mmCIF file of C-alpha atoms in Angstrom:
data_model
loop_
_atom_site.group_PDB
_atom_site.id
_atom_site.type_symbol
_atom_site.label_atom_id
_atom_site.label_comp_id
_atom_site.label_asym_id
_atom_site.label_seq_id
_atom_site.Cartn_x
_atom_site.Cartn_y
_atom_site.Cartn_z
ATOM 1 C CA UNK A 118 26.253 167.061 15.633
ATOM 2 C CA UNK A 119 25.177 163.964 17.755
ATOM 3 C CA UNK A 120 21.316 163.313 18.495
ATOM 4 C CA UNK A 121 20.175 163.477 22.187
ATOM 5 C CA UNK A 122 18.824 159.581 20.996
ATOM 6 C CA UNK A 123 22.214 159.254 19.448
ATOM 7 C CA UNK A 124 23.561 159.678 23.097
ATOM 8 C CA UNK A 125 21.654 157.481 24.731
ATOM 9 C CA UNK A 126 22.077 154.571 22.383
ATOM 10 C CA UNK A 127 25.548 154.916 23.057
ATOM 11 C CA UNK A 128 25.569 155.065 26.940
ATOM 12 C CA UNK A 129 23.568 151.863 26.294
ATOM 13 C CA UNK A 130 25.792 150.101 24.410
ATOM 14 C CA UNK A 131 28.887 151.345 26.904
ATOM 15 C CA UNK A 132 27.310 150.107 29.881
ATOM 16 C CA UNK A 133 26.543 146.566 27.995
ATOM 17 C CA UNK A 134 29.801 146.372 27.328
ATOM 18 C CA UNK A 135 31.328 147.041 30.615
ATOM 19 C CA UNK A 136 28.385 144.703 32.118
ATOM 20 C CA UNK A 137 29.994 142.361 29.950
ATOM 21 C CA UNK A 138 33.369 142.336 31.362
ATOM 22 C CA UNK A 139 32.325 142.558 34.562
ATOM 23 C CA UNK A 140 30.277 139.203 33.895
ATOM 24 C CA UNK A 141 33.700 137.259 32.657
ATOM 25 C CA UNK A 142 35.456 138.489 35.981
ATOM 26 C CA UNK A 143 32.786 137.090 37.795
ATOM 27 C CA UNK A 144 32.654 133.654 35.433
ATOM 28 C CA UNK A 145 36.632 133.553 35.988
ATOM 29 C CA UNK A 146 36.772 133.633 39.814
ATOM 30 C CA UNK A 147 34.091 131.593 39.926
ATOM 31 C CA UNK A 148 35.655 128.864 38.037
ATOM 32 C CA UNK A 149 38.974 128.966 39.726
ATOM 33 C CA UNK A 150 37.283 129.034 43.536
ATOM 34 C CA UNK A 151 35.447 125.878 41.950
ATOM 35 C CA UNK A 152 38.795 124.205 40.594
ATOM 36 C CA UNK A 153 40.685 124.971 43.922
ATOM 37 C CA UNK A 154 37.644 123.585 45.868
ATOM 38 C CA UNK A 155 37.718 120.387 43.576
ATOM 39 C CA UNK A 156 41.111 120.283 43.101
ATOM 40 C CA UNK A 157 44.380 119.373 45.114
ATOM 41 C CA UNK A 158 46.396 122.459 46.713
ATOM 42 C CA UNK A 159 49.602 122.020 45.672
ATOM 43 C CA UNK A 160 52.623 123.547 47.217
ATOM 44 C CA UNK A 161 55.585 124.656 44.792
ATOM 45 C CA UNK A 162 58.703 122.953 45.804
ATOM 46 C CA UNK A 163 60.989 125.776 48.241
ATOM 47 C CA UNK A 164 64.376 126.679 48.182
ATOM 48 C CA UNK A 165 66.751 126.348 51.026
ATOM 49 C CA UNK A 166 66.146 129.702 51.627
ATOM 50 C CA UNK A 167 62.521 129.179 51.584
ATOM 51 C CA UNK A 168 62.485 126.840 54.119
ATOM 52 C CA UNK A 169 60.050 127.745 57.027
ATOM 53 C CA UNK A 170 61.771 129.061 60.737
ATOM 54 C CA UNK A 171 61.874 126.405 63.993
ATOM 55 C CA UNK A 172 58.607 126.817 65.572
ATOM 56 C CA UNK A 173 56.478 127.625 62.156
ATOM 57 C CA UNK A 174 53.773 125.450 60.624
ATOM 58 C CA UNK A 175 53.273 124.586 57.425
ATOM 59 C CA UNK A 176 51.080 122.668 55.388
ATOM 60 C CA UNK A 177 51.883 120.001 53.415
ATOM 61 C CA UNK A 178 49.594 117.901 51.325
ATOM 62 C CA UNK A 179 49.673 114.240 51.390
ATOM 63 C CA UNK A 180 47.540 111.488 49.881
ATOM 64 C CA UNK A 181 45.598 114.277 48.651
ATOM 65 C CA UNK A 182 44.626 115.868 52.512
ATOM 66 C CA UNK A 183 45.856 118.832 54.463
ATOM 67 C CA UNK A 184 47.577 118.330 57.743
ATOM 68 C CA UNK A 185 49.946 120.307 59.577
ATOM 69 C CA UNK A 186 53.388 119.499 60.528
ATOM 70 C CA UNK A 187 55.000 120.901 63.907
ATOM 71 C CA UNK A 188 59.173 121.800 62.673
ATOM 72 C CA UNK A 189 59.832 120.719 66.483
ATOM 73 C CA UNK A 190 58.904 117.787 65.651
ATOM 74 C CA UNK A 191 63.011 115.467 66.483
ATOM 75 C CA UNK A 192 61.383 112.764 63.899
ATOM 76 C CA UNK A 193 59.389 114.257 61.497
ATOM 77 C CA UNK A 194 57.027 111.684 59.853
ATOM 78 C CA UNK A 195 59.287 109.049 61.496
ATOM 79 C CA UNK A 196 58.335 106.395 64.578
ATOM 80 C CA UNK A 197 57.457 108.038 67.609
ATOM 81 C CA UNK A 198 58.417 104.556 69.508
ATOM 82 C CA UNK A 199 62.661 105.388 70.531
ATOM 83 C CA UNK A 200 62.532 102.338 72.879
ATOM 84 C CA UNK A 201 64.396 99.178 71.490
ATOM 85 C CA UNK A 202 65.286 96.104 73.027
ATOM 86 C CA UNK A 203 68.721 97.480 74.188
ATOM 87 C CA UNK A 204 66.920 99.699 75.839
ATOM 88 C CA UNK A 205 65.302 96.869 78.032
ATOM 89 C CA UNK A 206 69.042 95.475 78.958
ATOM 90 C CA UNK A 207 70.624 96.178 82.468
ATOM 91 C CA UNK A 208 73.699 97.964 82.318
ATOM 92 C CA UNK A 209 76.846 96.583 82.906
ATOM 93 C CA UNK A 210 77.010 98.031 86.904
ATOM 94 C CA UNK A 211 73.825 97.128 87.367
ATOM 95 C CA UNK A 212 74.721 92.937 87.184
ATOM 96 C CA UNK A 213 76.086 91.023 89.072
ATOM 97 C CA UNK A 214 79.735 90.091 89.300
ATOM 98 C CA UNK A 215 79.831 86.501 88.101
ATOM 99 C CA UNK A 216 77.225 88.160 85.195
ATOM 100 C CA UNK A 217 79.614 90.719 84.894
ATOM 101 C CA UNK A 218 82.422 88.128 84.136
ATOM 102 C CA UNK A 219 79.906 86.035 81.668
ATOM 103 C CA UNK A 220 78.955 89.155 79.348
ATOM 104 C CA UNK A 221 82.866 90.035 79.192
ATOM 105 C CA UNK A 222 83.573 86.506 77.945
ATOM 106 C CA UNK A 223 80.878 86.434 75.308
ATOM 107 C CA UNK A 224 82.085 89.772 74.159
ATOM 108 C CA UNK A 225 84.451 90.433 71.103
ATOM 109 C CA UNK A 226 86.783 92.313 73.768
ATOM 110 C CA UNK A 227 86.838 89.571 76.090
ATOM 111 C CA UNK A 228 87.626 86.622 73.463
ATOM 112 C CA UNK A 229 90.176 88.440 72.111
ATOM 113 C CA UNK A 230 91.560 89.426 75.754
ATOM 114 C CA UNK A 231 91.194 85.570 76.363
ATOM 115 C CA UNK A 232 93.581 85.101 73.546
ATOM 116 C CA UNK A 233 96.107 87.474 74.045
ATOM 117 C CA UNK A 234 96.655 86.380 78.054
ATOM 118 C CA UNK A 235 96.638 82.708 77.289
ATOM 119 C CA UNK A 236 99.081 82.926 74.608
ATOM 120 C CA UNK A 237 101.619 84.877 76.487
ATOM 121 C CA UNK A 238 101.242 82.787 79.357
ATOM 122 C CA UNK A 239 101.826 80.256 76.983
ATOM 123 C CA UNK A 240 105.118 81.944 75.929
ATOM 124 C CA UNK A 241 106.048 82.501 79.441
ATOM 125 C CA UNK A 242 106.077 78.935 80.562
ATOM 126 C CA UNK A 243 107.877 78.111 77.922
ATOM 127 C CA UNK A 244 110.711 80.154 78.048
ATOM 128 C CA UNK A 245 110.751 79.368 82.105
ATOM 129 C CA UNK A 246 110.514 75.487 81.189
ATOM 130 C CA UNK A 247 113.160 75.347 78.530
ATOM 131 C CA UNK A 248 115.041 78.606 78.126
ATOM 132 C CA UNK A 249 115.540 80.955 81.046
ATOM 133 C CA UNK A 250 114.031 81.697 84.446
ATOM 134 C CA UNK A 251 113.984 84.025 87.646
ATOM 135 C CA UNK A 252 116.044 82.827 90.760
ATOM 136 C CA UNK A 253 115.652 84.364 93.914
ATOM 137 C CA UNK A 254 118.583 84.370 96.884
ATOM 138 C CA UNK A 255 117.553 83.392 100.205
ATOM 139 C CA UNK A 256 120.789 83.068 101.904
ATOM 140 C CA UNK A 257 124.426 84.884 101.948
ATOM 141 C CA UNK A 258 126.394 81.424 101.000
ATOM 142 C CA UNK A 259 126.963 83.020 98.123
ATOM 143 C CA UNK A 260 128.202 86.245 99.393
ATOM 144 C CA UNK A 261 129.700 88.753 98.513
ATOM 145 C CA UNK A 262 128.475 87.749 94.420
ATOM 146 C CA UNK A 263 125.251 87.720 95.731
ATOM 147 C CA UNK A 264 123.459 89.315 98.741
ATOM 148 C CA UNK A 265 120.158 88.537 100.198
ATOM 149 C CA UNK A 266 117.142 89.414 97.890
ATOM 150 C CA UNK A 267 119.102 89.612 94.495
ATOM 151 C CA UNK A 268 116.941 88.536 91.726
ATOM 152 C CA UNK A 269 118.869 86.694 88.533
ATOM 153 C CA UNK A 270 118.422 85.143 85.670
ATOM 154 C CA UNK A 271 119.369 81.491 84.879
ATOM 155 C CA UNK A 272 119.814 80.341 81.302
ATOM 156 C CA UNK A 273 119.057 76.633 80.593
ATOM 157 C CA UNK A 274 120.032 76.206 77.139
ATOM 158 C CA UNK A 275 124.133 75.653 77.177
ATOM 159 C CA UNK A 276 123.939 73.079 80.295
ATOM 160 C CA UNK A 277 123.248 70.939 77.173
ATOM 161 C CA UNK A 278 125.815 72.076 74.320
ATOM 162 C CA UNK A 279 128.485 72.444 76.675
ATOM 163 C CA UNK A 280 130.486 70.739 79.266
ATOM 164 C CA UNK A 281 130.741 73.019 82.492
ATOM 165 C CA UNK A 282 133.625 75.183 83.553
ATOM 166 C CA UNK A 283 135.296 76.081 86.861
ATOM 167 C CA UNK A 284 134.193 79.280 88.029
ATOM 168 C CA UNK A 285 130.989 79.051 86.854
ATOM 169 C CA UNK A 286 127.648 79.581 89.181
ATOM 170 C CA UNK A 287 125.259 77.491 88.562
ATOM 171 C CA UNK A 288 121.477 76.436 89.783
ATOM 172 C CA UNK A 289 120.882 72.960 90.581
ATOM 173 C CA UNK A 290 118.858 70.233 92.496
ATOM 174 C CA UNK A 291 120.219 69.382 95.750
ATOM 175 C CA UNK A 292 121.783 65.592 95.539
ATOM 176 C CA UNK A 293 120.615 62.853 97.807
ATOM 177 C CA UNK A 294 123.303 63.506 100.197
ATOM 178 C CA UNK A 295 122.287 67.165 100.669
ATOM 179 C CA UNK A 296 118.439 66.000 101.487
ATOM 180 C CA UNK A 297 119.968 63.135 104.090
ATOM 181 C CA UNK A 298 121.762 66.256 106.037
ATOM 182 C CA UNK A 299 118.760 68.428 106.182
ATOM 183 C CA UNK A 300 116.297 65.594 106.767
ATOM 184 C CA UNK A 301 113.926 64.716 103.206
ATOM 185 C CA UNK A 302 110.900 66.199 104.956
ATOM 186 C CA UNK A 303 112.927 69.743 104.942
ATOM 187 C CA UNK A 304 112.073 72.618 103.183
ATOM 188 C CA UNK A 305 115.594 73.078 102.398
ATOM 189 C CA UNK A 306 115.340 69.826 100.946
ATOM 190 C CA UNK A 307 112.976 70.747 97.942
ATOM 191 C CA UNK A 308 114.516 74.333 97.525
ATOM 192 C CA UNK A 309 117.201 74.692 94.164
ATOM 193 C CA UNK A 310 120.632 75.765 95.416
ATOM 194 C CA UNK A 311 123.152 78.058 94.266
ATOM 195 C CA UNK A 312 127.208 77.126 94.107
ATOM 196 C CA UNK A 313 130.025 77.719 92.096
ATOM 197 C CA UNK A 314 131.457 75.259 90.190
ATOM 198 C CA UNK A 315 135.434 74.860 91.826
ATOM 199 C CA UNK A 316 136.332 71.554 89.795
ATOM 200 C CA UNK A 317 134.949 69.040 86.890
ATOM 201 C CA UNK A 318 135.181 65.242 86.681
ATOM 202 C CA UNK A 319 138.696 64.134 86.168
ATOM 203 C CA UNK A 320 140.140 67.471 88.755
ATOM 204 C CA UNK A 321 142.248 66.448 91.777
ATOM 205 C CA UNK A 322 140.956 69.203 94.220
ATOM 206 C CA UNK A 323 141.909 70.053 98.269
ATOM 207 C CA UNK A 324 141.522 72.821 100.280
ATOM 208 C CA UNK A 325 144.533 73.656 102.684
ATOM 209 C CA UNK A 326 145.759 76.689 104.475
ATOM 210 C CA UNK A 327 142.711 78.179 103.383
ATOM 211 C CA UNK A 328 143.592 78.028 99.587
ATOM 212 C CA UNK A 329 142.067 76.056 96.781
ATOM 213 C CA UNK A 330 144.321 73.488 94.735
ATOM 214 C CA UNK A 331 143.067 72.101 91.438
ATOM 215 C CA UNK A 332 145.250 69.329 90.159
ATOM 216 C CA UNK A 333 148.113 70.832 92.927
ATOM 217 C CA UNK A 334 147.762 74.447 91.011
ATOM 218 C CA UNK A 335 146.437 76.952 93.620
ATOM 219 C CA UNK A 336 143.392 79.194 92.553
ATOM 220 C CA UNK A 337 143.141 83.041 92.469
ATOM 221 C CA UNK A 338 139.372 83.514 93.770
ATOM 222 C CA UNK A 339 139.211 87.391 93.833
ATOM 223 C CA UNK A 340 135.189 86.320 94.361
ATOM 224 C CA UNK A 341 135.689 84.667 97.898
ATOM 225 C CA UNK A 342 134.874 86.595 101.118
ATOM 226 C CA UNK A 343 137.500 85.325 102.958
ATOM 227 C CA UNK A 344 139.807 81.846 103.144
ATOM 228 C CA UNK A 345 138.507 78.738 104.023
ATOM 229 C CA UNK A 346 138.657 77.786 107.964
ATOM 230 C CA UNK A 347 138.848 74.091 106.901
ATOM 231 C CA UNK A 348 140.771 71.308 105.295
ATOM 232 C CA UNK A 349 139.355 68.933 102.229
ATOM 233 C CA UNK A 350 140.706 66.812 99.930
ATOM 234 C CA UNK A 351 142.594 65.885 98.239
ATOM 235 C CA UNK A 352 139.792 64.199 96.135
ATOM 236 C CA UNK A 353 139.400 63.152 92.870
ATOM 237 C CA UNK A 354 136.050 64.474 90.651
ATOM 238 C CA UNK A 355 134.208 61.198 89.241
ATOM 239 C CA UNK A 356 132.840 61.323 85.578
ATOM 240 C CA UNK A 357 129.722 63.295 85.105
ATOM 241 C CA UNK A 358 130.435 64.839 88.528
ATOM 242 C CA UNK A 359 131.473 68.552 89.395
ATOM 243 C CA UNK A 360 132.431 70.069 93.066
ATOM 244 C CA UNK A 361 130.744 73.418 94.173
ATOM 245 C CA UNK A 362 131.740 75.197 96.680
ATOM 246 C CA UNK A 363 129.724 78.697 98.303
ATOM 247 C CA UNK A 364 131.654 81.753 97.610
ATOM 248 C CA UNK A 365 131.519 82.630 101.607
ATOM 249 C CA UNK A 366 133.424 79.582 101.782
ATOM 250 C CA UNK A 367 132.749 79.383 105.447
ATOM 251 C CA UNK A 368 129.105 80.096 105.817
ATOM 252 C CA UNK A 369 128.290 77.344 102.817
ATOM 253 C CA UNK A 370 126.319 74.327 103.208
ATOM 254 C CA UNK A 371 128.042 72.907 100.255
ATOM 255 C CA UNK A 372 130.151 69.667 98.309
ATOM 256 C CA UNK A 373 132.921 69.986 101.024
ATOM 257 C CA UNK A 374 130.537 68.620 103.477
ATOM 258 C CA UNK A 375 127.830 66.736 101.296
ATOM 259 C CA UNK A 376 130.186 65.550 98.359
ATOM 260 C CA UNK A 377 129.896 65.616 94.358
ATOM 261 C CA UNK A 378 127.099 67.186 92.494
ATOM 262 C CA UNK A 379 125.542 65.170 89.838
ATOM 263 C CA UNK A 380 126.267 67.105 86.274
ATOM 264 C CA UNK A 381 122.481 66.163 85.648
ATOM 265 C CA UNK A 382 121.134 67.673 88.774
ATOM 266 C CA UNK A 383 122.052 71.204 87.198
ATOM 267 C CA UNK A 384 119.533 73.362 86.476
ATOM 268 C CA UNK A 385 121.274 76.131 84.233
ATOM 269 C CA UNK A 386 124.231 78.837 84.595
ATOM 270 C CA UNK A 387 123.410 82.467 86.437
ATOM 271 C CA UNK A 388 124.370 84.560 83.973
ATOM 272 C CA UNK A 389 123.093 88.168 85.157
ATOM 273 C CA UNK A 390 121.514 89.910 88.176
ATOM 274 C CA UNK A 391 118.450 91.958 87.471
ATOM 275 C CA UNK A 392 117.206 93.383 90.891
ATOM 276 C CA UNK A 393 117.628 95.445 92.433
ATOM 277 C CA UNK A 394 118.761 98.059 89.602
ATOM 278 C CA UNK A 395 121.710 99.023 91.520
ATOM 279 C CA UNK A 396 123.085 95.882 91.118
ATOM 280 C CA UNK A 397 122.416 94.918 88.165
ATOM 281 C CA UNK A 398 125.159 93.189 86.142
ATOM 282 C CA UNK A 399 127.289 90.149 86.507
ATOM 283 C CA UNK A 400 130.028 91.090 88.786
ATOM 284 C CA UNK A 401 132.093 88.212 90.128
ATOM 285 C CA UNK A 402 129.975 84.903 88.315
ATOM 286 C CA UNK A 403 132.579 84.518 85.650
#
């Protein structure tokens, strides 16, 4: 059996002990609020799906201080300053034309637009100068091959590998005895012609009862509108001469009225209508 004194030396000693413990608590949280005072707050690193909601602020800890970041922020921690000197530049509506034309030239567009147009111009006059160009008929001389407003082609390149043919239309520089009958100050007079070629140097040729004659051999011309209402010849074609004669034999300004054509005065052979589409083709040139 326990002592009354018994009892109260061990209530004593109980409520040292839990005095004790109560003490450490005290001493523990005491030291850590010191340490977190002293001490930089550090922030564990978060998960994607820790990451805070638009609108929520967070603190984040920096060069050892605590300041707040805004998520709405477009640039976080970045320059707040968007202008740049691009910025400063007019548009390109808001210069002014010959500017306009300036910036396009200094551009990577324009230099390289610059070089596409100047070569094919380049190309173009070339072929026109040496190997084909457009032709364009003003008159019905040649008619019915050719009608007013026909566009065709005329190839320059066999005028020099081979010798001309009859039959064969050709485009060529009016001779000095054209530009004498239509007065050298004429339009007419600077203007390319079209003919057909009816004989080559060394041909005997006349026109009678309406009918060609080469060397006394009458011609089929299926290509004529109707006969000749004249008499020529009989001639003989000089070397390095040919005779051309309009296909609407009677409505032609042509070499049975102005003479021989110069072989050198020839500009090339027609070789194909292009416009208009419904006639294009080479009906009646060969």
């Amino acid at each position: 059996m326990i002592m009354p004194s018994s009892k109260k030396i061990l209530k004593c000693v109980a409520l040292a002990s839990l005095g004790l413990n109560v003490s450490n608590l005290l001493g523990v949280a005491a030291f850590s609020s010191r340490a977190i005072s002293q001490k930089s707050f550090r922030i564990a690193p978060r998960t994607t799906s820790q990451l805070p909601v638009a609108g929520e602020r967070q603190l984040v800890n920096r060069n050892t201080r605590l300041f707040a970041v805004d998520n709405d922020d477009p640039n976080p921690g970045g320059l707040n300053q968007w202008e740049d000197e691009n910025d400063r530049k007019k548009s390109f509506n808001e210069i002014g034309f010959f500017d306009q034309v300036q910036e396009w030239f200094a551009s990577d567009e324009g230099k390289e637009d610059v070089k596409t147009y100047t070569t094919s111009l380049a190309v173009a006059l070339l072929l026109r100068l040496l190997i084909i160009e457009p032709r364009y008929i003003p008159s019905l001389s040649m008619y019915p091959t050719f009608e007013v407003g026909d566009q065709l082609a005329v190839e320059k390149v066999t005028k020099r590998i081979r010798p001309f043919s009859r039959n064969e239309v050709v485009v060529f520089n009016p001779p000095q005895a054209f530009r004498e009958i239509v007065g050298d100050s004429s339009r007419k007079a600077k203007e390319a012609l079209i003919k057909r070629i009816v004989a080559v140097e060394g041909d005997t040729v006349e026109v009678k009862g309406g009918k060609l004659y080469v060397n006394g051999v009458m011609q089929d011309e299926p290509f004529t509108a109707e006969d000749a209402a004249y008499e020529f010849g009989p001639v003989l074609v000089p070397p390095g001469d040919v005779l051309v004669l309009g296909d609407n034999r009677n409505h032609s300004l042509d070499g049975h009225i102005w003479g021989f054509l110069p072989a050198e005065n020839v500009i090339g052979r027609a070789v194909f209508v292009y416009w208009p589409p419904w006639r294009v083709g080479t009906n009646g040139m060969y």
